CSV table of C-alpha atoms in Angstrom, one decimal:
chain,number,residue,atom,x,y,z
A,512,MET,CA,-3.8,33.1,-8.1
A,513,ILE,CA,-2.9,29.5,-6.9
A,514,PRO,CA,0.3,28.3,-8.6
A,515,SER,CA,-0.3,25.5,-11.2
A,516,VAL,CA,2.6,23.5,-9.7
A,517,ARG,CA,3.7,22.6,-6.2
A,518,THR,CA,7.0,21.8,-4.7
A,519,THR,CA,7.4,18.0,-4.2
A,520,PHE,CA,9.1,16.2,-1.3
A,521,CYS,CA,12.4,15.5,-3.0
A,522,PHE,CA,12.3,15.6,-6.8
A,523,GLY,CA,11.3,19.0,-8.1
A,524,LYS,CA,7.7,20.2,-8.9
A,525,THR,CA,4.5,18.6,-10.0
A,526,ASP,CA,1.0,19.5,-11.1
A,527,ARG,CA,-1.0,21.1,-8.4
A,528,ALA,CA,-4.4,20.4,-10.1
A,529,ALA,CA,-4.1,16.7,-9.2
A,530,ARG,CA,-3.6,17.4,-5.5
A,531,VAL,CA,-5.4,15.6,-2.7
A,532,GLY,CA,-6.6,18.0,0.0
A,533,PRO,CA,-5.6,18.0,3.7
A,534,ILE,CA,-7.5,16.0,6.3
A,535,GLU,CA,-8.6,16.6,9.9
A,536,VAL,CA,-5.8,15.1,12.1
A,537,ARG,CA,-6.7,14.2,15.7
A,538,LEU,CA,-3.2,13.3,16.8
A,539,GLY,CA,-1.7,14.9,19.9
A,540,ASP,CA,0.9,17.6,19.4
A,541,ARG,CA,3.9,15.3,19.9
A,542,SER,CA,2.6,12.6,17.7
A,543,ALA,CA,1.6,15.0,15.0
A,544,GLU,CA,5.1,16.5,14.9
A,545,ALA,CA,6.6,13.0,14.8
A,546,LEU,CA,4.4,12.0,11.9
A,547,ALA,CA,5.3,15.3,10.2
A,548,THR,CA,8.9,14.2,10.3
A,549,LEU,CA,8.2,10.8,8.8
A,550,VAL,CA,5.8,11.8,6.0
A,551,PRO,CA,8.4,13.5,3.8
A,552,LEU,CA,10.6,10.3,4.0
A,553,LEU,CA,7.7,8.3,2.8
A,554,GLY,CA,6.7,10.9,0.2
A,555,CYS,CA,10.2,11.0,-1.2
A,556,GLY,CA,10.0,7.3,-1.7
A,557,GLU,CA,6.7,7.5,-3.6
A,558,GLU,CA,8.0,10.2,-5.9
A,559,ALA,CA,11.2,8.2,-6.6
A,560,ALA,CA,9.1,5.1,-7.2
A,561,ALA,CA,6.9,6.8,-9.8
A,562,ILE,CA,10.0,8.1,-11.6
A,563,ALA,CA,11.6,4.7,-11.5
A,564,PHE,CA,8.6,2.7,-12.7
A,565,ASP,CA,8.0,5.2,-15.6
A,566,GLY,CA,11.6,4.7,-16.6
A,567,LEU,CA,11.5,1.0,-16.4
A,568,ALA,CA,8.3,0.9,-18.4
A,569,ALA,CA,9.8,3.1,-21.1
A,570,ARG,CA,12.7,0.7,-21.5
A,571,ASP,CA,10.8,-2.6,-21.3
A,572,SER,CA,10.2,-4.4,-24.6
A,573,ASP,CA,7.5,-6.6,-23.0
A,574,LEU,CA,4.3,-4.7,-23.7
A,575,ALA,CA,2.3,-6.3,-20.9
A,576,ALA,CA,5.1,-5.7,-18.4
A,577,ALA,CA,5.5,-2.1,-19.5
A,578,ARG,CA,1.8,-1.5,-19.1
A,579,ALA,CA,1.8,-3.0,-15.6
A,580,LEU,CA,4.8,-0.8,-14.7
A,581,ARG,CA,3.1,2.3,-15.9
A,582,GLU,CA,0.0,1.5,-13.8
A,583,ILE,CA,2.2,1.2,-10.8
A,584,ALA,CA,3.9,4.5,-11.5
A,585,ALA,CA,0.4,6.1,-11.7
A,586,GLU,CA,-0.5,4.5,-8.3
A,587,GLU,CA,2.8,5.9,-6.8
A,588,ARG,CA,1.8,9.3,-7.9
A,589,VAL,CA,-1.5,8.9,-6.1
A,590,HIS,CA,0.4,7.9,-3.0
A,591,ASP,CA,2.6,11.0,-3.4
A,592,ARG,CA,-0.5,13.2,-3.5
A,593,LEU,CA,-2.1,11.4,-0.5
A,594,LEU,CA,1.1,12.0,1.5
A,595,TYR,CA,1.4,15.6,0.5
A,596,GLY,CA,-2.2,16.2,1.6
A,597,LEU,CA,-1.3,14.6,4.9
A,598,ALA,CA,1.8,16.7,5.2
A,599,GLU,CA,-0.3,19.8,4.7
A,600,SER,CA,-2.5,18.6,7.6
A,601,LEU,CA,0.4,18.4,10.0
A,602,PRO,CA,2.6,21.0,11.8
A,603,PRO,CA,5.7,22.3,10.0
A,604,VAL,CA,8.9,20.7,11.0
A,605,GLU,CA,12.5,21.0,9.8
A,606,VAL,CA,13.4,17.9,7.7
A,607,ALA,CA,15.8,19.3,5.1
A,608,ALA,CA,18.6,16.9,6.2
A,609,LEU,CA,16.2,13.9,6.1
A,610,ARG,CA,15.1,14.9,2.6
A,611,ARG,CA,18.6,15.1,1.3
A,612,ALA,CA,19.5,11.7,2.8
A,613,ALA,CA,16.3,10.1,1.3
A,614,ARG,CA,17.0,11.7,-2.1
A,615,ARG,CA,20.5,10.3,-2.2
A,616,PHE,CA,19.3,6.9,-1.2
A,617,HIS,CA,16.6,6.7,-3.9
A,618,ILE,CA,18.9,7.9,-6.6
A,619,ASP,CA,21.4,5.1,-5.8
A,620,LEU,CA,18.7,2.5,-6.2
A,621,GLY,CA,18.7,2.9,-10.0
A,622,ARG,CA,22.3,1.6,-10.4
A,623,GLY,CA,22.9,-1.6,-12.4
A,624,SER,CA,20.7,-3.8,-14.6
A,625,THR,CA,17.0,-3.7,-14.8
A,626,CYS,CA,16.7,-6.9,-12.8
A,627,ALA,CA,18.9,-5.4,-10.1
A,628,HIS,CA,16.8,-2.3,-10.0
A,629,LEU,CA,13.6,-4.3,-9.7
A,630,ALA,CA,15.1,-6.5,-7.0
A,631,ARG,CA,16.0,-3.4,-5.0
A,632,ILE,CA,12.5,-2.0,-5.5
A,633,ALA,CA,10.8,-5.2,-4.4
A,634,ALA,CA,13.0,-5.2,-1.2
A,635,ILE,CA,12.3,-1.5,-0.5
A,636,ASP,CA,8.6,-1.7,-1.1
A,637,ALA,CA,8.4,-4.7,1.2
A,638,GLY,CA,10.3,-2.5,3.7
A,639,VAL,CA,7.8,0.3,3.3
A,640,CYS,CA,5.0,-2.2,4.0
A,641,LEU,CA,6.8,-3.2,7.2
A,642,ILE,CA,7.2,0.5,8.3
A,643,LEU,CA,3.5,1.2,7.6
A,644,SER,CA,2.5,-1.9,9.5
A,645,ARG,CA,4.4,-0.8,12.6
A,646,LEU,CA,2.9,2.7,12.4
A,647,LEU,CA,-0.6,1.1,12.1
A,648,ARG,CA,-0.2,-1.4,14.9
A,649,PRO,CA,-3.4,-1.5,17.0
A,650,GLY,CA,-3.1,0.9,19.9
A,651,SER,CA,-0.6,3.1,18.3
A,652,PRO,CA,-1.3,6.9,17.9
A,653,VAL,CA,-1.6,6.5,14.2
A,654,ALA,CA,-4.0,3.6,14.4
A,655,GLU,CA,-6.2,5.6,16.8
A,656,ASP,CA,-6.6,8.4,14.2
A,657,ARG,CA,-8.9,6.9,11.7
A,658,SER,CA,-8.5,9.4,8.9
A,659,VAL,CA,-4.7,9.1,9.1
A,660,ALA,CA,-4.7,5.4,9.4
A,661,ASP,CA,-7.1,4.9,6.4
A,662,ARG,CA,-4.7,7.0,4.2
A,663,LEU,CA,-1.6,5.0,5.2
A,664,ALA,CA,-3.5,1.7,5.0
A,665,ARG,CA,-4.5,2.4,1.5
A,666,ILE,CA,-0.9,3.0,0.5
A,667,ARG,CA,0.3,-0.2,2.3
A,668,LEU,CA,-2.3,-2.3,0.4
A,669,ASP,CA,-1.1,-1.0,-3.0
A,670,GLU,CA,2.6,-1.5,-2.0
A,671,THR,CA,2.0,-5.2,-1.3
A,672,ARG,CA,0.9,-5.5,-5.0
A,673,HIS,CA,3.9,-3.5,-6.2
A,674,VAL,CA,6.2,-6.0,-4.3
A,675,ARG,CA,4.5,-8.9,-6.1
A,676,LEU,CA,4.9,-7.4,-9.5
A,677,SER,CA,8.6,-6.4,-9.1
A,678,ARG,CA,9.4,-9.8,-7.6
A,679,SER,CA,7.6,-11.6,-10.4
A,680,LEU,CA,9.4,-9.7,-13.1
A,681,VAL,CA,12.8,-10.5,-11.5
A,682,LEU,CA,11.9,-14.2,-11.2
A,683,ALA,CA,10.6,-14.4,-14.8
A,684,ARG,CA,13.8,-13.0,-16.2
A,685,ALA,CA,16.6,-14.2,-13.9
A,686,ASN,CA,17.6,-16.4,-11.0
A,687,GLY,CA,16.3,-14.2,-8.1
A,688,LYS,CA,19.0,-15.5,-5.8
A,689,THR,CA,21.6,-13.7,-7.9
A,690,PHE,CA,20.1,-10.4,-6.8
A,691,GLU,CA,19.6,-11.1,-3.1
A,692,ASP,CA,22.9,-9.3,-2.2
A,693,VAL,CA,21.9,-6.1,-3.9
A,694,ALA,CA,18.4,-6.3,-2.4
A,695,HIS,CA,19.7,-6.9,1.0
A,696,ALA,CA,22.1,-4.0,0.7
A,697,ALA,CA,19.2,-1.7,-0.3
A,698,ARG,CA,17.3,-2.8,2.8
A,699,VAL,CA,20.3,-2.1,5.0
A,700,ALA,CA,20.6,1.4,3.4
A,701,LEU,CA,16.9,2.0,3.9
A,702,ALA,CA,17.2,1.1,7.6
A,703,ASP,CA,20.1,3.5,8.0
A,704,VAL,CA,18.0,6.4,6.4
A,705,ILE,CA,14.9,5.6,8.5
A,706,MET,CA,17.0,5.6,11.7
A,707,LEU,CA,17.8,9.3,11.1
A,708,ALA,CA,14.2,9.7,12.3
A,709,ALA,CA,14.4,7.2,15.2
A,710,ASP,CA,13.0,9.7,17.7
A,711,ALA,CA,9.9,10.3,15.6
A,712,PHE,CA,9.2,6.5,15.4
A,713,GLU,CA,9.6,6.2,19.2
A,714,ASP,CA,7.1,9.1,19.7
A,715,LEU,CA,4.7,7.0,17.5
A,716,ALA,CA,5.1,3.9,19.7
A,717,VAL,CA,7.4,2.1,17.2
A,718,ASP,CA,10.6,0.6,18.6
A,719,PRO,CA,13.3,2.1,16.4
A,720,ALA,CA,15.9,-0.5,17.2
A,721,ARG,CA,13.7,-3.4,16.4
A,722,LEU,CA,12.4,-1.7,13.2
A,723,GLN,CA,16.0,-1.2,12.1
A,724,ALA,CA,16.9,-4.8,12.7
A,725,ASP,CA,13.8,-6.1,10.9
A,726,LEU,CA,14.3,-3.7,7.9
A,727,ALA,CA,17.9,-4.9,7.6
A,728,ALA,CA,16.8,-8.6,7.5
A,729,LEU,CA,15.7,-9.4,4.0
A,730,SER,CA,13.1,-12.2,3.8
A,731,PRO,CA,14.9,-15.2,2.3
A,732,GLY,CA,11.8,-16.0,0.2
A,733,LEU,CA,11.5,-12.6,-1.4
A,734,LEU,CA,13.5,-13.3,-4.5
A,735,ARG,CA,13.0,-17.1,-4.7
A,736,PRO,CA,10.2,-19.0,-6.4
């Protein structure tokens, strides 16, 4: 009998019935192993985001905002399933240390006020879009594998909307500039976690040093009108 739950990337177990199946991956062996290293990092972020948006929705007295936050949480759970299906399509690799680092990072994002949390989320989701864009750059191994690229491109498209919503909620409730320091610190921390997998990025034709620098540089317009 197939278990009704599956182990998640970082945060416990989830319903197996809602799973998305594996896909045919055409990457070379080295590229496939590199992507297998990165997918759990991305998946941990999607799991954490779903938990965070559900929590923010439960505490928000603005019904429209709460509904939008719940919708994003649902999309993050879809992303988690898409990435888990992708992970099942790739060779097994040892990523326990990366998972632990990613888990600690995402737990720390929830500190402080709601606006501080949303500012960090906006910054991190924008960073995820940057990471996915580098992986999907034309001519890269990921971009050449259509089935993999389509799955990651779908996630990137959704994440751009998530950035807009988190940003808009911060700007509607506070002076966004007040939270630029916490958002920037979150991006620097993200860059540090991502660089634990620098070799995997390099194997996928992404310059890890440049990626680290770009992740650590928060766009000055992110939290300003």
